[in-house]
Short mmCIF file of C-alpha atoms and ligand atoms in Angstrom, two decimals:
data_model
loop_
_atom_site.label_atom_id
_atom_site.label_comp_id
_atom_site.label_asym_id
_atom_site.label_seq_id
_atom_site.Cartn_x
_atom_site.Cartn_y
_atom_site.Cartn_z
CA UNK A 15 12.18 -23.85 -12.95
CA UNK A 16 12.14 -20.33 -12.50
CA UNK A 17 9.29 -18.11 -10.95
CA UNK A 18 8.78 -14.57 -10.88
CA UNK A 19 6.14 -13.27 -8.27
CA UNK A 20 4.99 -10.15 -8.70
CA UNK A 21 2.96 -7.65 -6.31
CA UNK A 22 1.46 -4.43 -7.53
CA UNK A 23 0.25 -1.53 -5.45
CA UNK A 24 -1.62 1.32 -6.47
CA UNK A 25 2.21 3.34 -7.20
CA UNK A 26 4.32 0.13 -6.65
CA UNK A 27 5.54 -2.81 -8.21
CA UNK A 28 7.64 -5.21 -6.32
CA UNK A 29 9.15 -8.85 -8.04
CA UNK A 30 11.14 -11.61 -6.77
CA UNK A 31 12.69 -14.51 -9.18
CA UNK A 32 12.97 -17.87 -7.67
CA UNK A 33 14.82 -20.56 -8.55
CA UNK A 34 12.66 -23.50 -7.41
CA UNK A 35 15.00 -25.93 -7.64
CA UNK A 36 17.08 -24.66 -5.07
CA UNK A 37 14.48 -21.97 -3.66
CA UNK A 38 16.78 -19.28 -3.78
CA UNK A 39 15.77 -16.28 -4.47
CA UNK A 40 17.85 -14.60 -7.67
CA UNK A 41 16.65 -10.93 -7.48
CA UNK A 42 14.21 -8.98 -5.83
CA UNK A 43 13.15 -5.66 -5.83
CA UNK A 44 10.53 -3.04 -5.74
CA UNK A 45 9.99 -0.37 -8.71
CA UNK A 46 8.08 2.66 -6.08
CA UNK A 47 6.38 6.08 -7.25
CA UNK A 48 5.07 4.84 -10.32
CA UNK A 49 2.86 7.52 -11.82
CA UNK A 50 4.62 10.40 -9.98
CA UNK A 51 8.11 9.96 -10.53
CA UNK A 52 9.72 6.53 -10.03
CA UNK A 53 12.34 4.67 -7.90
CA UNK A 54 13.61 1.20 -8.63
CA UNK A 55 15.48 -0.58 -6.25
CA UNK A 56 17.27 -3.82 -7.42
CA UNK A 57 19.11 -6.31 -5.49
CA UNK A 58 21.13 -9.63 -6.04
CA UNK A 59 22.36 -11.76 -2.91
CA UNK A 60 26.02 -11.17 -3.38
CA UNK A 61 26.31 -8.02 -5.30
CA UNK A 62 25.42 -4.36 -4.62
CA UNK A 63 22.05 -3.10 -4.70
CA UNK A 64 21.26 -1.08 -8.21
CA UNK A 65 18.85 2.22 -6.82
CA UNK A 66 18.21 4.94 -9.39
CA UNK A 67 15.46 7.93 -9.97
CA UNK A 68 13.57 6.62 -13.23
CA UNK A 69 10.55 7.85 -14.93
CA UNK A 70 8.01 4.60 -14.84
CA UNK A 71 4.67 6.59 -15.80
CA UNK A 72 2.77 3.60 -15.38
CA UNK A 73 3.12 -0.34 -14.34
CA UNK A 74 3.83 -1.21 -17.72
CA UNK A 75 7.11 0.69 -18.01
CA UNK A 76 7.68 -0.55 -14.32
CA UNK A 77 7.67 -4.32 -15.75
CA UNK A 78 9.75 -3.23 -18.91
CA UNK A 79 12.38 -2.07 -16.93
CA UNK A 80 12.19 -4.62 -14.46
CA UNK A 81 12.71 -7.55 -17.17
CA UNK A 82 15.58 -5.51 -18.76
CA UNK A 83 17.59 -5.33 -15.31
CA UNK A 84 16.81 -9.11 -15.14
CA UNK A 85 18.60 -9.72 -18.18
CA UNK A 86 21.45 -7.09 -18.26
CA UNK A 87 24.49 -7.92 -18.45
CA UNK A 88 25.46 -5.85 -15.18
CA UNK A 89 22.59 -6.35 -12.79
CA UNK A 90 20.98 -9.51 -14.64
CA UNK A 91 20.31 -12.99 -13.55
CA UNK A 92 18.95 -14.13 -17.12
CA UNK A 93 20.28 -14.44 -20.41
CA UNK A 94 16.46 -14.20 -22.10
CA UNK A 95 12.91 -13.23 -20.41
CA UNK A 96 11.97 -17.06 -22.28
CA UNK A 97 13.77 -18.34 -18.76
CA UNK A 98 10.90 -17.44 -16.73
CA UNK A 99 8.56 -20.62 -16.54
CA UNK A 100 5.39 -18.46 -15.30
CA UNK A 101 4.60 -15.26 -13.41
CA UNK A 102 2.76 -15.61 -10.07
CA UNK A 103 0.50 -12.68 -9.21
CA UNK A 104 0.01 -11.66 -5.68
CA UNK A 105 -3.93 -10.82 -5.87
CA UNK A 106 -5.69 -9.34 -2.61
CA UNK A 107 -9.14 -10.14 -3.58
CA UNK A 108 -10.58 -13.12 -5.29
CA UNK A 109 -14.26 -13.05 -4.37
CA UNK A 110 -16.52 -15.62 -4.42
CA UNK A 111 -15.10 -17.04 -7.26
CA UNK A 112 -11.73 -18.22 -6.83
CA UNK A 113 -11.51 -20.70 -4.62
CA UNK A 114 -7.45 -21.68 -5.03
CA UNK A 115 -4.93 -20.02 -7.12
CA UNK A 116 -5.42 -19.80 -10.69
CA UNK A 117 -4.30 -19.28 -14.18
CA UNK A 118 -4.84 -16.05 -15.35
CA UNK A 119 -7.05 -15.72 -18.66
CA UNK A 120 -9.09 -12.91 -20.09
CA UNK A 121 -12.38 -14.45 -18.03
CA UNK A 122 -10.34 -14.31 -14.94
CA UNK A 123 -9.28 -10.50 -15.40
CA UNK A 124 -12.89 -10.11 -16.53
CA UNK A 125 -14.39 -11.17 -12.98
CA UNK A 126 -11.66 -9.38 -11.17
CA UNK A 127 -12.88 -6.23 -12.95
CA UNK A 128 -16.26 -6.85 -11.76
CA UNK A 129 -14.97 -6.92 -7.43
CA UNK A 130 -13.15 -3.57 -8.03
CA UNK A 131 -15.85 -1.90 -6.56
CA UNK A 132 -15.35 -4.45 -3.53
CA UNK A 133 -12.01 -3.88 -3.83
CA UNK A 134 -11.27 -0.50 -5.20
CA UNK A 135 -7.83 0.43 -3.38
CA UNK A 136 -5.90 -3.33 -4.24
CA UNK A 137 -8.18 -4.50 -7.67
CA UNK A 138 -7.06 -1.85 -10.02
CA UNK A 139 -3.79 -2.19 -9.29
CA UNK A 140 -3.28 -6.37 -9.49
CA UNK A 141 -4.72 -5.91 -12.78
CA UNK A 142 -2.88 -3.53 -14.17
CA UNK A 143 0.16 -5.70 -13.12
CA UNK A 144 -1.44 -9.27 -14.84
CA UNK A 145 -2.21 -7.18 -17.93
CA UNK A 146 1.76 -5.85 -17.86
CA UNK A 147 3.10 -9.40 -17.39
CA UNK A 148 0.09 -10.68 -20.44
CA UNK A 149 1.81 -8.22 -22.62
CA UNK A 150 5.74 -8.25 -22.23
CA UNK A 151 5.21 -11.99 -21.50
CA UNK A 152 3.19 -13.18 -23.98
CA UNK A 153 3.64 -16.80 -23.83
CA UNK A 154 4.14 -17.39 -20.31
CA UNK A 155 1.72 -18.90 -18.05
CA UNK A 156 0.08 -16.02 -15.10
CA UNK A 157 -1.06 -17.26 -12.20
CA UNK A 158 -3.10 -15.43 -9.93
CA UNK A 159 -2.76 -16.37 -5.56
CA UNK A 160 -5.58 -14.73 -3.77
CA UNK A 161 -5.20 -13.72 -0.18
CA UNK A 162 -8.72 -14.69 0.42
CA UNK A 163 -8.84 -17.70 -1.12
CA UNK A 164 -7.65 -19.67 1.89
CA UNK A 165 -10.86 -18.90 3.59
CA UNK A 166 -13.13 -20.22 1.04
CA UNK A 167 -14.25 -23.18 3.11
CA UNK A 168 -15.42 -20.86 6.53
CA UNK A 169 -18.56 -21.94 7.07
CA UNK A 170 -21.11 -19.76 6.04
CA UNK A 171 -22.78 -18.98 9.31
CA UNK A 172 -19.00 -17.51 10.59
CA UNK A 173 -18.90 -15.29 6.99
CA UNK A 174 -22.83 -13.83 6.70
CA UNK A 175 -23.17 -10.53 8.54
CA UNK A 176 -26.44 -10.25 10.78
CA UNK A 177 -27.68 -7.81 8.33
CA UNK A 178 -30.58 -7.94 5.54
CA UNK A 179 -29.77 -10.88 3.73
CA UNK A 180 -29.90 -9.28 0.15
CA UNK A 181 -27.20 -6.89 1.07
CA UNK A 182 -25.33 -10.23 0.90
CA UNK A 183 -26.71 -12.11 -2.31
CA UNK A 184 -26.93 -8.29 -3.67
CA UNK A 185 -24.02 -6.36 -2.65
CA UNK A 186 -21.66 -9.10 -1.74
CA UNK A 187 -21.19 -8.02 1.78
CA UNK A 188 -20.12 -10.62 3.69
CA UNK A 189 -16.41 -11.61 5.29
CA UNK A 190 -14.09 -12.74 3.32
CA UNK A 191 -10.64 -12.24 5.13
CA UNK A 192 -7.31 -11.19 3.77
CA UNK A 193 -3.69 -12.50 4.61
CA UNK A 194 -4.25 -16.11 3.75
CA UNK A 195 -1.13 -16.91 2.05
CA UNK A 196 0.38 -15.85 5.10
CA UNK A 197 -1.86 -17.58 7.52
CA UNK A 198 -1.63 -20.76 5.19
CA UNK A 199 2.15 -20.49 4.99
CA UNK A 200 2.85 -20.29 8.77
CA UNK A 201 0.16 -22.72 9.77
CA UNK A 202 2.02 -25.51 7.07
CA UNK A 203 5.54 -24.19 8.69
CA UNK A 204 3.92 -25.31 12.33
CA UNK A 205 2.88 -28.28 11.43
CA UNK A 206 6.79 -29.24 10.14
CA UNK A 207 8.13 -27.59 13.19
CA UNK A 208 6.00 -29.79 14.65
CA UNK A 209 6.06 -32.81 13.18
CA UNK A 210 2.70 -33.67 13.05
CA UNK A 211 0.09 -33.77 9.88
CA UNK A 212 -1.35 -30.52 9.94
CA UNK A 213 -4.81 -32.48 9.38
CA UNK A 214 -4.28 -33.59 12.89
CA UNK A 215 -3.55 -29.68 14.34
CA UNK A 216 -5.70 -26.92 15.54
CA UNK A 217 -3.58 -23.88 15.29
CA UNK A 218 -4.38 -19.92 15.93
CA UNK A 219 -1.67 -18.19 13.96
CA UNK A 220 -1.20 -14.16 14.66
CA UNK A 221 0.29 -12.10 11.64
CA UNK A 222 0.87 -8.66 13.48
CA UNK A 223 2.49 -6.26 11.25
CA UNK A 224 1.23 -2.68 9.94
CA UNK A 225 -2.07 -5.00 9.27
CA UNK A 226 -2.71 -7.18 11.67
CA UNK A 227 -5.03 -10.54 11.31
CA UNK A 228 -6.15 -13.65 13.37
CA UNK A 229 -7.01 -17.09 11.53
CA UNK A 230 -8.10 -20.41 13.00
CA UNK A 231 -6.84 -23.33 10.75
CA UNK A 232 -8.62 -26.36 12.06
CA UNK A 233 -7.06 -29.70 10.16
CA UNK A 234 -4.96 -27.03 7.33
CA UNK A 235 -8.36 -25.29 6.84
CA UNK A 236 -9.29 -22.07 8.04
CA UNK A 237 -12.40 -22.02 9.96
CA UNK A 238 -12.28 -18.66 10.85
CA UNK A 239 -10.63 -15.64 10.44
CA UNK A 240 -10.67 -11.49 12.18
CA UNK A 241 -10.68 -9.31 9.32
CA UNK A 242 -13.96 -9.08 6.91
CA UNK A 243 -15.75 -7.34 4.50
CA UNK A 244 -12.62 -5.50 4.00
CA UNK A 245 -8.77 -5.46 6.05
CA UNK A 246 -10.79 -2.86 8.75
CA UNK A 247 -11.68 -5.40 10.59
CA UNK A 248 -10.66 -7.24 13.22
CA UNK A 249 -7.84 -6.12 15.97
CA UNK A 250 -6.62 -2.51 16.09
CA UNK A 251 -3.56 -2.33 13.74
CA UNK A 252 -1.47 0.27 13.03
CA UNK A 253 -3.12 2.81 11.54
CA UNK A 254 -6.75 1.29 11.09
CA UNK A 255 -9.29 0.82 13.78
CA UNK A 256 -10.12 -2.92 13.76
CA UNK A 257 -13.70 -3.52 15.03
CA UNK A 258 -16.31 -0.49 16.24
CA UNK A 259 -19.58 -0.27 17.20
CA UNK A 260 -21.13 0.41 13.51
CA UNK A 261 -23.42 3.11 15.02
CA UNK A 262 -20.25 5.45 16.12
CA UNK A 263 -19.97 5.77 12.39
CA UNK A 264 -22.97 7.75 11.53
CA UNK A 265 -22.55 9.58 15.18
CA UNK A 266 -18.79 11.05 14.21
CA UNK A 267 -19.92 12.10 10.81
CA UNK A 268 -22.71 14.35 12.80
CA UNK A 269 -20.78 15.31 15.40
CA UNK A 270 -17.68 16.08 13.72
CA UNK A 271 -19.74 16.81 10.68
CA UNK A 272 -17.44 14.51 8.42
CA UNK A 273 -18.93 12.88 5.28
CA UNK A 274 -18.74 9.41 4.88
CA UNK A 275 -15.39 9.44 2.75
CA UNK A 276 -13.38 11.19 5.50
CA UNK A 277 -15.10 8.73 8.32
CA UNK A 278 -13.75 5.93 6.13
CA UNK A 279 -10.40 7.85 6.26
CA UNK A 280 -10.14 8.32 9.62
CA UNK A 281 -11.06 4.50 10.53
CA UNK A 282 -8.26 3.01 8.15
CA UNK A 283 -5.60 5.88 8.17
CA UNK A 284 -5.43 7.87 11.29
CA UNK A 285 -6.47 4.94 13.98
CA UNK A 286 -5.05 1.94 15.42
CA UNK A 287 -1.56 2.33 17.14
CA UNK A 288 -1.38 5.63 15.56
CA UNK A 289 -4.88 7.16 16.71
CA UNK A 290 -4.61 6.07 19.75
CA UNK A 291 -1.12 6.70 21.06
CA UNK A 292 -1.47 10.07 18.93
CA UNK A 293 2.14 8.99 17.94
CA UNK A 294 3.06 6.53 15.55
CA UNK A 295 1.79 3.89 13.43
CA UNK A 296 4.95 2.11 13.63
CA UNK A 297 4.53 -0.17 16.85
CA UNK A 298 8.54 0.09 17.72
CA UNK A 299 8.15 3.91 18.58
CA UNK A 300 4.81 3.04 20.27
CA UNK A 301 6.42 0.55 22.28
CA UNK A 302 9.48 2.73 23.19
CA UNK A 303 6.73 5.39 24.69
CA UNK A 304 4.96 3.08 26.82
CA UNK A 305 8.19 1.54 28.49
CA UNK A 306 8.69 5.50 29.02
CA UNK A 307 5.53 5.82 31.05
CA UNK A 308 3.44 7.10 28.11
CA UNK A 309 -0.14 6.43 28.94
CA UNK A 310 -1.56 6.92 25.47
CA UNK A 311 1.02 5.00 24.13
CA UNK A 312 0.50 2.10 26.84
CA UNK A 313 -2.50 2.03 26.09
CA UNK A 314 -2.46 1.53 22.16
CA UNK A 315 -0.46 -1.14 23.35
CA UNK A 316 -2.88 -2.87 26.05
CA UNK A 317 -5.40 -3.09 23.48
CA UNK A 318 -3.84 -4.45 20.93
CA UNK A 319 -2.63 -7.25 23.27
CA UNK A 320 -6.32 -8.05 24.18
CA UNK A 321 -7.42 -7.81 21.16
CA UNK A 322 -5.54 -10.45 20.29
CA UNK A 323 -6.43 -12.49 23.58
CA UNK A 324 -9.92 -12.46 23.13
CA UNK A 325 -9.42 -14.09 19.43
CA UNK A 326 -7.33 -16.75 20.86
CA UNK A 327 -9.90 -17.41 23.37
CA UNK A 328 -12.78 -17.38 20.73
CA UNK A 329 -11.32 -19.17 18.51
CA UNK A 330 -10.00 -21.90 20.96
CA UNK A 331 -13.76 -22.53 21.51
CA UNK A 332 -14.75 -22.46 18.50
CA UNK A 333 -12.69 -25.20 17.75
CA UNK A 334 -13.21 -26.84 20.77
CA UNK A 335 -9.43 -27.02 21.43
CA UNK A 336 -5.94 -25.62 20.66
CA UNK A 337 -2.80 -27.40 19.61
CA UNK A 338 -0.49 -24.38 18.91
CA UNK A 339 -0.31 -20.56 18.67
CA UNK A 340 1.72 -19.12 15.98
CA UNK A 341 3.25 -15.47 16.07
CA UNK A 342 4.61 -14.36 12.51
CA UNK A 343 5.19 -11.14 10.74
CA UNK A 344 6.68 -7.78 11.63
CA UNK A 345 5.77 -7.34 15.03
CA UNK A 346 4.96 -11.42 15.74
CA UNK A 347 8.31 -12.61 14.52
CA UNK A 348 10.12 -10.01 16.20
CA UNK A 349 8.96 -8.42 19.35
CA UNK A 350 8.73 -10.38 22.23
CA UNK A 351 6.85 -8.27 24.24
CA UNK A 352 3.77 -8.73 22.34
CA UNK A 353 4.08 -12.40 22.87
CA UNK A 354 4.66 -12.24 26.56
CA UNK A 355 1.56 -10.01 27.16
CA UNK A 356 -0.25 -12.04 24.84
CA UNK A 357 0.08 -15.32 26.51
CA UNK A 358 0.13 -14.33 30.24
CA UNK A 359 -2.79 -15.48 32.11
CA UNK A 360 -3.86 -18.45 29.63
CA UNK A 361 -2.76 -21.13 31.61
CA UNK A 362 -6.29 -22.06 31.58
CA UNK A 363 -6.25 -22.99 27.86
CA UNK A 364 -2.94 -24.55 28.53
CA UNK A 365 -0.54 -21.76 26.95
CA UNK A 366 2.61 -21.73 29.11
CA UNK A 367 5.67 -19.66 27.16
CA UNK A 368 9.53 -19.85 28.26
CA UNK A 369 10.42 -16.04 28.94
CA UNK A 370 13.92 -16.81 28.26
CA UNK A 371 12.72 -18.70 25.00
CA UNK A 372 10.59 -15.94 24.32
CA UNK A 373 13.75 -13.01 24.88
CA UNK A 374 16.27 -14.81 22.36
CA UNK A 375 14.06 -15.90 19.91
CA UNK A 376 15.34 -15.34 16.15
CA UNK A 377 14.13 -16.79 13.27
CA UNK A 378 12.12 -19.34 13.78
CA UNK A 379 11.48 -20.88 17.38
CA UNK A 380 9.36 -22.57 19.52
CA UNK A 381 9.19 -20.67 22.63
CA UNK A 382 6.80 -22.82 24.56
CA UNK A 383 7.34 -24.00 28.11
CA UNK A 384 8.13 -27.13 28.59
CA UNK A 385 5.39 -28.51 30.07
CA UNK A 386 2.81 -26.11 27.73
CA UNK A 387 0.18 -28.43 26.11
CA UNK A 388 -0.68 -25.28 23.42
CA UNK A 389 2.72 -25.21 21.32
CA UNK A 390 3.84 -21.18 20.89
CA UNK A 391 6.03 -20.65 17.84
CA UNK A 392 7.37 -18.25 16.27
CA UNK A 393 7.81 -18.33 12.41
CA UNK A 394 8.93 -15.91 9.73
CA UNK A 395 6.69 -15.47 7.16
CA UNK A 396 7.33 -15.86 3.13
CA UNK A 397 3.82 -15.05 1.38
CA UNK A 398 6.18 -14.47 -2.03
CA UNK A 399 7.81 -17.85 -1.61
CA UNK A 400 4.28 -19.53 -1.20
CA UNK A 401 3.23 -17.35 -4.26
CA UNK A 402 6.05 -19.51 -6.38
CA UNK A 403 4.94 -22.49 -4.57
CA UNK A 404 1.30 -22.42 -5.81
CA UNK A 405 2.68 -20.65 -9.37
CA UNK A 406 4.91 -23.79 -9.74
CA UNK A 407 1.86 -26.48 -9.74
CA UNK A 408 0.97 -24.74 -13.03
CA UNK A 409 4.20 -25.15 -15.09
P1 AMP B 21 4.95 -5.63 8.48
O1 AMP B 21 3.66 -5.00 8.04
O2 AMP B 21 4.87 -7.13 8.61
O3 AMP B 21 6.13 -5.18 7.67
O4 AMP B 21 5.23 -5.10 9.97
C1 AMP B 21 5.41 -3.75 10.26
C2 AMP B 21 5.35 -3.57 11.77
O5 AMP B 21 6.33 -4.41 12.38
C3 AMP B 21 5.65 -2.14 12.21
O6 AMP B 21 4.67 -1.73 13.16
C4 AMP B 21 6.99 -2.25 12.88
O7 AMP B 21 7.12 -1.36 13.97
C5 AMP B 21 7.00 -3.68 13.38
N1 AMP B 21 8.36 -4.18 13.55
C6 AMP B 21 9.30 -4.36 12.60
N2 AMP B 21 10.46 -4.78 13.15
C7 AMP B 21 10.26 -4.85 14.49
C8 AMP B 21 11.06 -5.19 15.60
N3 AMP B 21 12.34 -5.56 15.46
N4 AMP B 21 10.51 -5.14 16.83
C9 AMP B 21 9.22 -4.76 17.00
N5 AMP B 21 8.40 -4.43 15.97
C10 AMP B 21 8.90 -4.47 14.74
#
């Protein structure tokens, strides 16, 4: 069986084809600039990479030229398109409506139109992709994997805002998290590193990367989760705020006499690591400041540490109990510093890491101490490889 997943940006289109029967992965890469230019990266494990300038004026021409380099005879992996058993679509927003991944029809694409206003920067964009794949692909089976659909079962007292109650069954403004392939990826992986059921696991699992997001999987379910109405909230990240006081909002844009747009701006594009440390966005050169004495920078880097504390304490409460901590994405699968300052001091909820554990960590690793009673891992994440998984249940 062979899947393609596919992930479309607003000006990007990146693909991977699996092989499922061995789970390799036979070609990956990302088609960038689309609109303005174009760039396609292609690459084959064993063979050079294939980079060239290429005019892809929109995501259709992307996908053309994508499925011609997969079936060239220099940089190809198939000898017809027909190969491909079914496209998985990385979707960011499902709504209320889809509850698991999904085939993709026209009454799918037609509900997805009606979030983009809930989801204006990633909607446009996934569709444009499915209707690519619907045309060069007639025949072959589209499958949508929400990120939010893995929170569908949070109860709805932890989802309602404590505002008017029509702005909810009006507006649709309520939380509905993001991430969840990831979380629901790593929290599976924990439970095999484990060996345990996962139905028998309570498990916080961190993914800390340029977005940042806390879940609480109680049983395999996610019972709670840090960001919201939209990816803003939660813990500061690296360029967006996380959680604020709502009422600064309407203070800045006097003060500072900013309209609502630029506010909006501001909170998801010039905060986080980045606002604060007046740096970078990219926590590496934050880090790098603050072991140089850079207050700002140590700082950025304090709060993001309790920020993620405080979840794992909440959450541990709110599900009266904690079996293991998972750390995963860019800066959770690979820095360890964020994992030492994250778990110091909870000895009280039984979290105990092995420094030494923590130091030579690669891949993944369980750097608990041995006589921990919360389980620490770390775990790399594969939100394209789960995207095949789910696609695969529909061939
Ligand atoms: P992601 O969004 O998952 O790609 O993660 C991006 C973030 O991971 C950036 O803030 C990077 O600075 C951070 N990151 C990537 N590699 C490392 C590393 N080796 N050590 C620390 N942080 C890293």
């Amino acid at each position: 069986m062979k899947i393609l997943v596919i992930n479309a940006g607003s000006s990007s289109l990146k693909y991977q084809l699996y092989n499922m029967d061995s789970g390799e992965v036979l070609a990956k890469g990302n088609c960038e600039r689309i609109g303005s230019g174009g760039f396609i990266t292609h690459k084959r494990p064993g063979f050079e990479n294939y980079a060239c300038e290429v005019d892809l004026p929109s995501h259709d021409e992307a996908l053309s030229l994508v499925l011609g380099l997969l079936v060239s005879e220099e940089y190809g992996v198939l000898s017809s398109i027909d190969e491909i058993d079914a496209v998985g679509h990385r979707i960011a927003h499902g709504g209320e409506k889809f509850k698991s991944s999904t085939l993709i029809d026209d009454e799918a694409i037609a509900y997805l139109e009606t979030i983009v206003p809930i989801n204006p920067l990633h909607g446009p964009p996934a569709i444009k992709g499915i209707k690519a794949c619907r045309r060069l692909m007639k025949d072959t089976p589209q499958v949508g994997v929400f990120d939010t659909s893995f929170y569908s079962q949070i109860e709805d007292y932890r989802i309602i805002y404590a505002i008017p109650y029509e702005y909810y069954t009006e507006n649709k403004i309520r939380r509905y998290g993001f991430h969840g392939t990831s979380h629901r990826y790593v929290s599976a992986k924990a439970a095999e590193m484990l060996g345990k059921p996962i139905e028998e696991l309570k498990i916080i699992t961190c993914h800390l990367g340029n977005g940042s997001s806390i879940t609480a999987v109680n049983g395999g379910i996610a019972v709670d989760t840090s960001m919201g109405f939209t990816p803003q909230e939660g813990i500061p990240m690296g360029t967006r705020s996380g959680t604020i006081d709502p009422t600064v909002v309407p203070y800045i844009m006097k003060q500072r006499g900013l309209s609502a747009e630029e506010v909006e701006d501001v909170l998801n594009k010039k905060s986080g690591l980045l606002g604060v440390s007046g740096l970078s966005n990219d926590y590496r050169n934050v880090l790098t400041a603050a072991k140089e004495g850079n207050y700002r920078a140590d700082l950025a880097i304090k709060m993001l540490s309790n920020g993620i504390k405080k979840y794992i304490g909440s959450y541990t409460a709110e599900m009266n109990g904690l079996d293991a901590i998972v750390f995963t994405a860019g800066i959770g699968e690979n820095d360890s510093t964020i994992r030492s300052l994250v778990c110091k001091d909870m000895d009280y909820l039984g979290i105990r890491i092995d420094e030494d554990k923590n130091s030579s960590a690669s891949g993944a690793a369980d750097i608990s101490a041995d006589d921990s009673k919360v389980k620490t891992l770390v775990i790399p994440t594969d939100e394209e490889y789960m995207i095949a998984l789910d696609t695969l249940k529909f061939c």
